[in-house]
CSV table of C-alpha atoms and ligand atoms in Angstrom, one decimal:
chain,number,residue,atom,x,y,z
A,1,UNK,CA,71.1,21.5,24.5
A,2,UNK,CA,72.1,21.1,28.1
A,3,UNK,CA,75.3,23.5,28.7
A,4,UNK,CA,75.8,22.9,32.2
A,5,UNK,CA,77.3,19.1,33.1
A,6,UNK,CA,74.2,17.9,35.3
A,7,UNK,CA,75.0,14.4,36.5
A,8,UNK,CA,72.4,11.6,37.6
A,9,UNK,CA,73.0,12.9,41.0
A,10,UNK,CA,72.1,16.7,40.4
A,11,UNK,CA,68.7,15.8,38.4
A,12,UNK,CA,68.0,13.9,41.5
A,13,UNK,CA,68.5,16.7,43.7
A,14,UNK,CA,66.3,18.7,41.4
A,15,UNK,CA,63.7,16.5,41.3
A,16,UNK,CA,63.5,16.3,45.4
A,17,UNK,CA,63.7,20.0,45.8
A,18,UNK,CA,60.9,20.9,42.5
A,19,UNK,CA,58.5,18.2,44.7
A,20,UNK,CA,59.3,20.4,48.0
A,21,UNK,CA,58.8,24.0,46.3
A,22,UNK,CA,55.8,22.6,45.3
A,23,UNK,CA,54.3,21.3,48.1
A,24,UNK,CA,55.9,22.9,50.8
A,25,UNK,CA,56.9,26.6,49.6
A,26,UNK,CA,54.1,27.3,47.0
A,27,UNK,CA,51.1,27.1,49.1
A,28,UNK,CA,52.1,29.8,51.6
A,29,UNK,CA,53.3,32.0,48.8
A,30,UNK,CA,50.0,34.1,49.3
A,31,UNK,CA,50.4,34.5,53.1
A,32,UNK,CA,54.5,35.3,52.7
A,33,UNK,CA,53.3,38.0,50.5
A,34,UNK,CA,50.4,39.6,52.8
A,35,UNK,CA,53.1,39.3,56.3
A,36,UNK,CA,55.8,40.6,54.5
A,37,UNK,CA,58.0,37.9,55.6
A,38,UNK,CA,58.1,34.1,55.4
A,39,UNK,CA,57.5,31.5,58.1
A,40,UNK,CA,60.3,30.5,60.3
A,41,UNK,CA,60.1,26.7,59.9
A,42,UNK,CA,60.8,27.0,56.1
A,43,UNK,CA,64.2,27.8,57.0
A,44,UNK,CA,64.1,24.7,59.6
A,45,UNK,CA,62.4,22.5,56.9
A,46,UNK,CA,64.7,23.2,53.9
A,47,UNK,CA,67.6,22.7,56.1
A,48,UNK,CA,66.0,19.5,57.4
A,49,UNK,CA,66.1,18.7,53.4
A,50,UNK,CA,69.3,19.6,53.0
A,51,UNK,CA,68.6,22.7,50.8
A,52,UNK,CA,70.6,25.2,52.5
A,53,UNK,CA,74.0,25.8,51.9
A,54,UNK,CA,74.4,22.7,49.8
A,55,UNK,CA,78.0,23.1,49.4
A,56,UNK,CA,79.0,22.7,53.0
A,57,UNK,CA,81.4,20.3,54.3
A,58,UNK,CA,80.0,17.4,56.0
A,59,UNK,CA,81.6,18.2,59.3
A,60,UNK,CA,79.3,20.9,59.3
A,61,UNK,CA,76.0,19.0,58.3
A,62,UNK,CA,76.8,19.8,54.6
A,63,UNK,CA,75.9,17.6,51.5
A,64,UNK,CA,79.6,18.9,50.3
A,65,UNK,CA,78.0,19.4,46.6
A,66,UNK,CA,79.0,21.8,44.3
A,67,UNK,CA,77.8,24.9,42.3
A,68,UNK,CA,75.6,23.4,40.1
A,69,UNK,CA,73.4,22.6,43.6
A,70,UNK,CA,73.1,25.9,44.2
A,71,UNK,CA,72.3,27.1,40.9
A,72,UNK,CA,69.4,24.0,41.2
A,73,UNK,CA,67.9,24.7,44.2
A,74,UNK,CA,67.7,28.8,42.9
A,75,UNK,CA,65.9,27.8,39.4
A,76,UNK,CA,63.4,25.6,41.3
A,77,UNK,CA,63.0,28.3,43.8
A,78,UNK,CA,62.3,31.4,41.3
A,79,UNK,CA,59.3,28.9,39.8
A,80,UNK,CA,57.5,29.6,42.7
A,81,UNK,CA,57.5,32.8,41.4
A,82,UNK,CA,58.2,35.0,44.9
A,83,UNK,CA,61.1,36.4,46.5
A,84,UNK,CA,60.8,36.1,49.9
A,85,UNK,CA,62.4,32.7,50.7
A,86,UNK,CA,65.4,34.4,50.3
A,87,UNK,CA,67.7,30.9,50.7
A,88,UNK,CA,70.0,31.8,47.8
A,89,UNK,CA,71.4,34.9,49.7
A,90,UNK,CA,71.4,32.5,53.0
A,91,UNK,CA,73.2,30.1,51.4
A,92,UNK,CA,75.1,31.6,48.5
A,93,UNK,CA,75.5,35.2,49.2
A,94,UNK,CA,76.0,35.3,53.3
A,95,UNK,CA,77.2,32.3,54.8
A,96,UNK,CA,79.8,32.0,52.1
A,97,UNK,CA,81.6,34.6,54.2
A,98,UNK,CA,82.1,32.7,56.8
A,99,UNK,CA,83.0,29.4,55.0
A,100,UNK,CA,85.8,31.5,52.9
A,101,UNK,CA,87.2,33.9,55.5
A,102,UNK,CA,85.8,32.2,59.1
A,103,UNK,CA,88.5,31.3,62.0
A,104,UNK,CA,87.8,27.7,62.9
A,105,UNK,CA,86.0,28.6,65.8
A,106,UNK,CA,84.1,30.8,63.8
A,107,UNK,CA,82.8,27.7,61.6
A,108,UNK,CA,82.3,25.0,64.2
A,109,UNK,CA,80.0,28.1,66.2
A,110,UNK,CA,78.1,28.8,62.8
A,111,UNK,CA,78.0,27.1,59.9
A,112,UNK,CA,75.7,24.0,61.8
A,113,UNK,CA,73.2,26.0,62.4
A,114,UNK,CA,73.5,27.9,58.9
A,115,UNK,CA,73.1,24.8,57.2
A,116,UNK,CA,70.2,23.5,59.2
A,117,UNK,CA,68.1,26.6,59.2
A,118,UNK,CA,68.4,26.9,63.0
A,119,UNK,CA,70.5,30.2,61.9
A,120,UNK,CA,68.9,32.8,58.5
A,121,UNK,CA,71.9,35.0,58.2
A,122,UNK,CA,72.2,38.2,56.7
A,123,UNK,CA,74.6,40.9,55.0
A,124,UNK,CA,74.7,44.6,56.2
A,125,UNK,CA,76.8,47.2,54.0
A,126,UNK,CA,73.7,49.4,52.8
A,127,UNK,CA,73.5,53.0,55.0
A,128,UNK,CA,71.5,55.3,54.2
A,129,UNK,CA,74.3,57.0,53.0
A,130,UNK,CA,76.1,54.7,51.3
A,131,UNK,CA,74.7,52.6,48.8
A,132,UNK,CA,76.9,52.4,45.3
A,133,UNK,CA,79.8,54.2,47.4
A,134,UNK,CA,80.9,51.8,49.6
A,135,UNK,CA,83.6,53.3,50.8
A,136,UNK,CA,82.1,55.9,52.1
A,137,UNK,CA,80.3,54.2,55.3
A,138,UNK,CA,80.4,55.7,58.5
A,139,UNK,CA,79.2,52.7,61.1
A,140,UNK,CA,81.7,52.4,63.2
A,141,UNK,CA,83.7,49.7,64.9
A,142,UNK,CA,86.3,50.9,68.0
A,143,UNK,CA,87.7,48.4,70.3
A,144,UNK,CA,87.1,49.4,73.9
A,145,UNK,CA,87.1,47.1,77.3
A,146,UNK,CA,87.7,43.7,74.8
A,147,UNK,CA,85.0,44.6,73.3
A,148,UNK,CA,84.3,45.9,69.6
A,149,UNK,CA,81.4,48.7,70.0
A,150,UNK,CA,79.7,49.1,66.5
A,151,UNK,CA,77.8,52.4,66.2
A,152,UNK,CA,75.6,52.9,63.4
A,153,UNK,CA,72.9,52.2,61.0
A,154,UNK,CA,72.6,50.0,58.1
A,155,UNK,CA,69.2,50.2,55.5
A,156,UNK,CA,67.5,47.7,53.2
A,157,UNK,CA,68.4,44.6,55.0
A,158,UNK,CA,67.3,41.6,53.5
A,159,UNK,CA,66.1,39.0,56.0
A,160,UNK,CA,66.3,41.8,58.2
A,161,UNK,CA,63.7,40.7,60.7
A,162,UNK,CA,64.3,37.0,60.2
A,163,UNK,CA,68.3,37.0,60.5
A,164,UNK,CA,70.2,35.7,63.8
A,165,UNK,CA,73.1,36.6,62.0
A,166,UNK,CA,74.5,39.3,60.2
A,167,UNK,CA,77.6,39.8,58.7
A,168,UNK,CA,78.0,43.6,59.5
A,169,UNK,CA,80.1,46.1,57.6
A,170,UNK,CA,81.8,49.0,59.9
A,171,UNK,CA,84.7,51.5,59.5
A,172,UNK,CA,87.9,51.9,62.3
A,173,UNK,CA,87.2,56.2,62.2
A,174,UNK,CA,90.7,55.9,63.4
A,175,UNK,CA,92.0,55.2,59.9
A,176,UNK,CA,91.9,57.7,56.7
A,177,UNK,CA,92.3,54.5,54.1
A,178,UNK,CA,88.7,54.5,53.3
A,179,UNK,CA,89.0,51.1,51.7
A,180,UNK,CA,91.4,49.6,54.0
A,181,UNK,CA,89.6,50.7,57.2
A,182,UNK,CA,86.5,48.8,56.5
A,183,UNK,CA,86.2,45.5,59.0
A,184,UNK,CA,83.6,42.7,58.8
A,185,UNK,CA,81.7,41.5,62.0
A,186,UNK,CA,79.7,38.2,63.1
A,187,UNK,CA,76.6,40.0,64.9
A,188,UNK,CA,74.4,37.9,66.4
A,189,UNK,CA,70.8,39.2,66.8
A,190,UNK,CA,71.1,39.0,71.0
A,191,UNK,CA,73.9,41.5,70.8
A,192,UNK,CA,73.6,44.0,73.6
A,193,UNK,CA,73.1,47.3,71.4
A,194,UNK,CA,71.1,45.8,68.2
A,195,UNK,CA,68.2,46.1,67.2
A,196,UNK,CA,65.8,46.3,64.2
A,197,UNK,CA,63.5,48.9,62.3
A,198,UNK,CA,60.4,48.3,60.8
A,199,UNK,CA,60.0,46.4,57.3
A,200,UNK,CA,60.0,48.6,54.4
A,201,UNK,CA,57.4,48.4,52.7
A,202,UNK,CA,58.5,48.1,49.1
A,203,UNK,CA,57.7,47.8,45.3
A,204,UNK,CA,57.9,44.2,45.0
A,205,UNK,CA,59.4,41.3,46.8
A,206,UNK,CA,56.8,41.6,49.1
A,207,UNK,CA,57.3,38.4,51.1
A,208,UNK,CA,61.0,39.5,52.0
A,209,UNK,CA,61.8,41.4,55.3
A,210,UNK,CA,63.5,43.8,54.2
A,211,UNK,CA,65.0,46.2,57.1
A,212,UNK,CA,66.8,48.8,58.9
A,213,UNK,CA,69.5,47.4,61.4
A,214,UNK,CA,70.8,49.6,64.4
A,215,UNK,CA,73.8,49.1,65.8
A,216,UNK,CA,73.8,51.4,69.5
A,217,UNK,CA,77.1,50.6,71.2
A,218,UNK,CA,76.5,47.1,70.1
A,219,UNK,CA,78.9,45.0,71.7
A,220,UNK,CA,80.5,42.4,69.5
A,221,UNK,CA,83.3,40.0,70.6
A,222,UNK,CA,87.1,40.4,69.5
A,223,UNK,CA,86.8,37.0,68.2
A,224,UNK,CA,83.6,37.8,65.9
A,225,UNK,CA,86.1,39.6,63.7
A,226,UNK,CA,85.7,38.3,60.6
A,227,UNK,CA,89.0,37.5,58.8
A,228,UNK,CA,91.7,40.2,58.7
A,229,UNK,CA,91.2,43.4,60.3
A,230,UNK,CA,90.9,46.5,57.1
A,231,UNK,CA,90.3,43.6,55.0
A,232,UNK,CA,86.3,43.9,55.0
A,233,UNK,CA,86.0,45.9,51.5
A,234,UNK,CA,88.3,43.8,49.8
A,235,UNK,CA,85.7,40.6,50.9
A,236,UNK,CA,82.9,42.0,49.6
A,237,UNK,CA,84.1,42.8,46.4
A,238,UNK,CA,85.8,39.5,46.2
A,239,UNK,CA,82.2,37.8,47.1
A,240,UNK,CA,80.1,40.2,45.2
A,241,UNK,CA,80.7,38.4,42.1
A,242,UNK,CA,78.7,35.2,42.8
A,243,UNK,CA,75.9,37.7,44.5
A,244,UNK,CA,76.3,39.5,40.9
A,245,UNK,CA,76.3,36.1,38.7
A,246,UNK,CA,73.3,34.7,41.1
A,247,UNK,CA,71.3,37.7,40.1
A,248,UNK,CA,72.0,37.2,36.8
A,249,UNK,CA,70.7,33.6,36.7
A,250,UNK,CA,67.7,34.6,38.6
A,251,UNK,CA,67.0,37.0,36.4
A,252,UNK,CA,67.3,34.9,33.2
A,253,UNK,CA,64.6,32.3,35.4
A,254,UNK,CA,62.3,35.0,36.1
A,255,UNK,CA,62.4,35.9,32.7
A,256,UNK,CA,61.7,31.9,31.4
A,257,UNK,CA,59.2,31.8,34.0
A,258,UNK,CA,57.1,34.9,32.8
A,259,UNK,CA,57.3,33.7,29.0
A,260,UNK,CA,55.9,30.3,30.3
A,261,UNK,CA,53.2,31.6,31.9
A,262,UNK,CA,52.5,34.1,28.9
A,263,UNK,CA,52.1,31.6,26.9
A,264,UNK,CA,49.9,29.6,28.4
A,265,UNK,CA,47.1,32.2,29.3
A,266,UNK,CA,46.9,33.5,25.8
A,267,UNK,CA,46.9,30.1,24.8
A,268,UNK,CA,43.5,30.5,26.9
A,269,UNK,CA,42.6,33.7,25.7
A,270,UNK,CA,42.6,33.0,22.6
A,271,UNK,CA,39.9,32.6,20.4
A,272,UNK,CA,42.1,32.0,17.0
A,273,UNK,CA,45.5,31.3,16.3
A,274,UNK,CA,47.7,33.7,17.8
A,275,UNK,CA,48.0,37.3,15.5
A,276,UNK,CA,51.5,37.9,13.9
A,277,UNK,CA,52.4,40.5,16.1
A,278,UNK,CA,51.5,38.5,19.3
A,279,UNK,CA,53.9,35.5,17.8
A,280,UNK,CA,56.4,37.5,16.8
A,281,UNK,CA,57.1,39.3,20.1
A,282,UNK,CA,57.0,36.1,22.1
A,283,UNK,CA,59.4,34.9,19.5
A,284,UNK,CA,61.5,37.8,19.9
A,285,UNK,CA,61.1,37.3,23.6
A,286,UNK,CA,62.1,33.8,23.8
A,287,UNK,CA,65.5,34.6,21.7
A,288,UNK,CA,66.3,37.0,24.6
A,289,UNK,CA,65.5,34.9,27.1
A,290,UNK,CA,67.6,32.1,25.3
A,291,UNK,CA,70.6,34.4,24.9
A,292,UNK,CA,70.7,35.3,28.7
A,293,UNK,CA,70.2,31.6,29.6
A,294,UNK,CA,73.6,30.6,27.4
A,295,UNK,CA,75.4,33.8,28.5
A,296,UNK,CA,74.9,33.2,32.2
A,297,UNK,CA,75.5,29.1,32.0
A,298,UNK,CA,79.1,30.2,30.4
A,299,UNK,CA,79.7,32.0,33.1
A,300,UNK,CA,78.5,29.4,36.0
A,301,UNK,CA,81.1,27.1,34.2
A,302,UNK,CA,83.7,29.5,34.3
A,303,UNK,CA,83.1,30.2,37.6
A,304,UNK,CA,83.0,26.5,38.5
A,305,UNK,CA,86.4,26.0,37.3
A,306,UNK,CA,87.6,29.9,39.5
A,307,UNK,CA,87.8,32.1,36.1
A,308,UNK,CA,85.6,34.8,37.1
A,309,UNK,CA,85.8,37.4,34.5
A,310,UNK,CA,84.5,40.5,36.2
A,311,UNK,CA,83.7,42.2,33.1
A,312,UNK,CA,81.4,39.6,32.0
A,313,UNK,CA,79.3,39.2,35.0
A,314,UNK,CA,78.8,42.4,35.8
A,315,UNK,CA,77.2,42.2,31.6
A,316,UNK,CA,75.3,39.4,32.9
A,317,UNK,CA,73.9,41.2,35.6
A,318,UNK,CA,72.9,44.0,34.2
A,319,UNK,CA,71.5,42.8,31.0
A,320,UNK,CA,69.7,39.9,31.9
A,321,UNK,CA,68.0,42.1,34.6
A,322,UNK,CA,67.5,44.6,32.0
A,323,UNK,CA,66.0,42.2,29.5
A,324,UNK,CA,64.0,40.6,32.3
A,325,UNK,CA,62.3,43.7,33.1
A,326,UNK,CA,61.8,44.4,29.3
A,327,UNK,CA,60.3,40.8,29.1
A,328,UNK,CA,58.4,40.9,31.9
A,329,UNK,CA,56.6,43.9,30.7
A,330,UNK,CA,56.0,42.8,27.2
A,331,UNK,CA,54.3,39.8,28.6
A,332,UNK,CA,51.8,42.0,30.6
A,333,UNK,CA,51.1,44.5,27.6
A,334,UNK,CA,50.6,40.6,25.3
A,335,UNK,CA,47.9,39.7,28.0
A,336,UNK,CA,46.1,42.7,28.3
A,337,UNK,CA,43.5,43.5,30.7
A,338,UNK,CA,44.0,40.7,33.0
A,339,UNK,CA,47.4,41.7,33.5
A,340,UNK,CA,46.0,44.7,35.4
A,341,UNK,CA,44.8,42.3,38.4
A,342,UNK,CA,46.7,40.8,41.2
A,343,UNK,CA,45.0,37.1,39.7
A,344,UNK,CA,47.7,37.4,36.9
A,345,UNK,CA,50.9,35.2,38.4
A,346,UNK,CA,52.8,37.6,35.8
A,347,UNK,CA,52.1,40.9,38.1
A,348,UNK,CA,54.6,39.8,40.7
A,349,UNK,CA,57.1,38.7,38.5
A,350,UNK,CA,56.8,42.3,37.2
A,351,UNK,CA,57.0,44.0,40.3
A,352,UNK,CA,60.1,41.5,42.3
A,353,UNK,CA,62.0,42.2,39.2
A,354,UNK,CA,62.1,46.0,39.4
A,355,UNK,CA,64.8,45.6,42.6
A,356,UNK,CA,67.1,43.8,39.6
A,357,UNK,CA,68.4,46.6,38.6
A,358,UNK,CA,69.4,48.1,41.6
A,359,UNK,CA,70.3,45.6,44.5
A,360,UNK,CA,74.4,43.7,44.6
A,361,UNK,CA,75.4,46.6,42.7
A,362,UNK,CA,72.9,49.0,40.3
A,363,UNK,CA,73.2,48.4,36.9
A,364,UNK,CA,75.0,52.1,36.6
A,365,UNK,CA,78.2,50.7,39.2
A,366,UNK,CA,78.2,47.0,37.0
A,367,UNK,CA,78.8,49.2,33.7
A,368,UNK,CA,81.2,51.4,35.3
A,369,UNK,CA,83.3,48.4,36.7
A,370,UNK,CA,82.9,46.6,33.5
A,371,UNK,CA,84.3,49.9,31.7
A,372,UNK,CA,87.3,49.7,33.9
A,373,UNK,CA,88.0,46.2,33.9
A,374,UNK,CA,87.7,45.9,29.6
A,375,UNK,CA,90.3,49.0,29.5
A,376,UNK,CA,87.4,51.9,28.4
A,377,UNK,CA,87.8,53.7,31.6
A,378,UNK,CA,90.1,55.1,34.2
B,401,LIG,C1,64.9,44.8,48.2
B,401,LIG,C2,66.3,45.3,48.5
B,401,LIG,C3,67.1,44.4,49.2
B,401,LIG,C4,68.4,44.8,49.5
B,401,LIG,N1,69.2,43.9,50.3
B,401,LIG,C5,70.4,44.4,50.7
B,401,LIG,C6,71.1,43.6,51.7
B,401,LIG,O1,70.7,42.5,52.0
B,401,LIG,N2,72.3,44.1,52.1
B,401,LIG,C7,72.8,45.3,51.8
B,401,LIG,O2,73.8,45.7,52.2
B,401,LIG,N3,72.1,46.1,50.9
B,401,LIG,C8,70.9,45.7,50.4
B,401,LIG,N4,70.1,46.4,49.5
B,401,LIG,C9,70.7,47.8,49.2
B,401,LIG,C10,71.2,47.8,47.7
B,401,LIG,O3,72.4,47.0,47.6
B,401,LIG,C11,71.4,49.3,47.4
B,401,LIG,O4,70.1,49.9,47.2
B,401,LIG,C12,72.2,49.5,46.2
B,401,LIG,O5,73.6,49.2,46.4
B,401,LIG,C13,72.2,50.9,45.6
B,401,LIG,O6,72.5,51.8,46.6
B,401,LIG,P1,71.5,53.1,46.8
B,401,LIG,O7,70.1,52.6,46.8
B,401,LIG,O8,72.0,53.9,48.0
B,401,LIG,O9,71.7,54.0,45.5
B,401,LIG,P2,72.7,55.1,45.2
B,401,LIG,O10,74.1,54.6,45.4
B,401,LIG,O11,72.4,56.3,46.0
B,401,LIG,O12,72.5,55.3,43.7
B,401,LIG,C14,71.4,56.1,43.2
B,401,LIG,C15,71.5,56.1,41.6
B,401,LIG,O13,72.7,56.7,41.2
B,401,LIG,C16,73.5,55.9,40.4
B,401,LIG,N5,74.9,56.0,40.7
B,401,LIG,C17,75.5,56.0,42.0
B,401,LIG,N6,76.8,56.1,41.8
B,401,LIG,C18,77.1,56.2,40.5
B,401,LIG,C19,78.3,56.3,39.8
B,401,LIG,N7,79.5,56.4,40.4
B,401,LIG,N8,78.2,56.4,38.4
B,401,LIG,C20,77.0,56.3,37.8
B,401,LIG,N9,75.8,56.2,38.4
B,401,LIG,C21,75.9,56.1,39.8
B,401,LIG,C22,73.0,54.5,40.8
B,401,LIG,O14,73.2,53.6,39.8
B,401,LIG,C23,71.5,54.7,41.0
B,401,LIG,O15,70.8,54.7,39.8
B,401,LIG,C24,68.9,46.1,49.1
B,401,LIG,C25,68.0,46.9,48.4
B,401,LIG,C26,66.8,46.5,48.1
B,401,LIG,C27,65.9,47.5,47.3
């Protein structure tokens, strides 16, 4: 049973972008993985497709759709089974930003080249230390000579090395309201005064660049503001909750994705009819998998219709990357020994999911703010 109201025109959409994940993302998968980053002209070609930022207005090169696109274009996405293409921050996470809180200057300068992949953008509130804690940032933005000097570092950048854009978190050290003296910033990567660090070299999500960002008396325009001045926190939080409910989808996909797979190498494995135990767990696996696909689609639709319930997506989040991980696992102890070897798509489902838990808010912060928000906590 379908929960989600996909019209002719969606399944259509689906269809074109499934046939160019297949053909055009899937067979540099390998490559993404070994460089640690994905080829430039992906962004160009899926914005030539009109894959990115699918809910744009056509003034800006948009297709104007709505958020059943995006939720598309990431389920077709997370079947070729990487995370380095990341297009769903690009287009549902970062550039959002703009769209929501941009001057009109702001979106006639950026969101064209957003939405034809002439521009990867990025978001920059991780510092090395301040992670969960927000608030307690220290880049910092002062206005000097018309200028706004950011000073600063910020860590585990996704699209680090790839982004022309980054929307850059900083603090006025003038101001004691740690919430209300946090600004957001349009950085462009020829800023006088930025620069990038190496790639980390992580976990999983191998084919993602993800970096450190320095900010030495980087010079940013007045007019790069973005929205109102002390208003920065109150943005992210505001647009964490589609970064939070994205995750949550993904993480329901990966989960699908790994069953799927599963299934169809002990299928070739198998010698017999698969033991009790074996069906029984991928029974028990499926029913989880199911749960998180109906939990998640609930909240899309509320969502879709501006009913976020903050309590619930931050559940989403963390349990369906929690069950993920738990699924993901089980399917590699089902397989067995060829589960041990990077030939095993399953492997890298294993490791991208690890990150999960952690990244648009560890699953610690999403059950502390769902505490507070369902009256259980102060
Ligand atoms: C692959 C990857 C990509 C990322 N991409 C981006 C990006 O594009 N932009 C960006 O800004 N950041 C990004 N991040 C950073 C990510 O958002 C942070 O790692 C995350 O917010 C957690 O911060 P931290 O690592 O500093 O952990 P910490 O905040 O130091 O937390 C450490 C541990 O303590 C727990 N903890 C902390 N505070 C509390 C509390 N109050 N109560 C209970 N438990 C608590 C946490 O849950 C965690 O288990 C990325 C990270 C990774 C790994």
């Amino acid at each position: 049973m379908e929960i989600l109201p996909y019209t002719k025109e969606h399944l259509l959409f689906r269809e074109r972008i499934r046939d160019f994940c297949q053909k055009k993302v899937a067979p540099h998968v390998e490559k993404w993985e070994k460089d640690g980053i994905v080829d430039r002209q992906i962004w160009k070609a899926m914005g030539q497709e009109g894959f990115l930022c699918t809910w744009a207005d056509s003034c800006y090169g948009g297709m104007g759709g709505d958020f059943l696109y995006s939720i598309i274009a990431l389920e077709e996405m997370a079947k070729t089974n990487h995370y380095g293409l990341d297009a769903f921050l690009h287009s549902d996470i970062v550039v959002p930003y703009i769209a929501s809180y941009g001057s009109r200057q702001q979106k006639e300068k950026y969101l064209p080249g957003c939405v034809s992949g002439d521009i990867v953008a990025a978001v920059a509130m991780t510092e090395p230390d301040a992670g969960s804690d927000l608030a307690s940032m220290s880049l910092s933005a002062e206005e000097k000579e018309g200028f706004v000097h950011l000073n600063g570092v910020k860590t585990f950048i996704s699209n680090g090395l790839s982004c022309d854009l980054v929307v850059t978190a900083a603090r006025d050290p003038l101001c004691e309201n740690r919430h209300a003296s946090v600004s957001l910033y349009l950085v462009e990567s020829g800023f006088e005064g930025f620069s990038r660090g190496r790639p980390a070299n992580k976990l999983g999500v191998h084919s993602q660049d993800t970096a450190e960002l320095y900010y030495q008396n980087c010079k940013v325009p007045l007019q790069n503001l973005l929205g109102k001045k002390g208003a920065g926190f109150s943005m992210l939080m505001e647009k964490l909750a589609q970064e939070r409910l994205l995750v949550a989808v993904l993480a329901a996909c990966k989960a699908k994705f790994a069953l799927e797979q599963t299934i169809e190498i002990l299928k070739h494995q198998a010698k017999g009819p698969l033991s009790q135990a074996e069906s029984f767990a991928l029974v028990e696996m499926t029913t989880e998998a199911e749960l998180a696909r109906v939990f998640v689609e609930k909240l899309v639709l509320e969502h879709m219709a501006g009913k976020d319930d903050t309590a619930r997506v931050c559940m989403a989040k963390y349990w369906a990357s929690e069950m993920a991980n738990r699924v993901v696992s089980q399917c590699l102890d089902l397989i067995g020994l060829e589960a041990t070897t990077e030939a095993c798509p399953v492997v890298r489902t294993f490791r991208d999911l690890r990150v999960f838990k952690i990244f648009a808010g560890t699953n610690e912060i999403m059950k502390k703010v769902a505490a507070k928000s369902l009256g259980f906590s102060k």
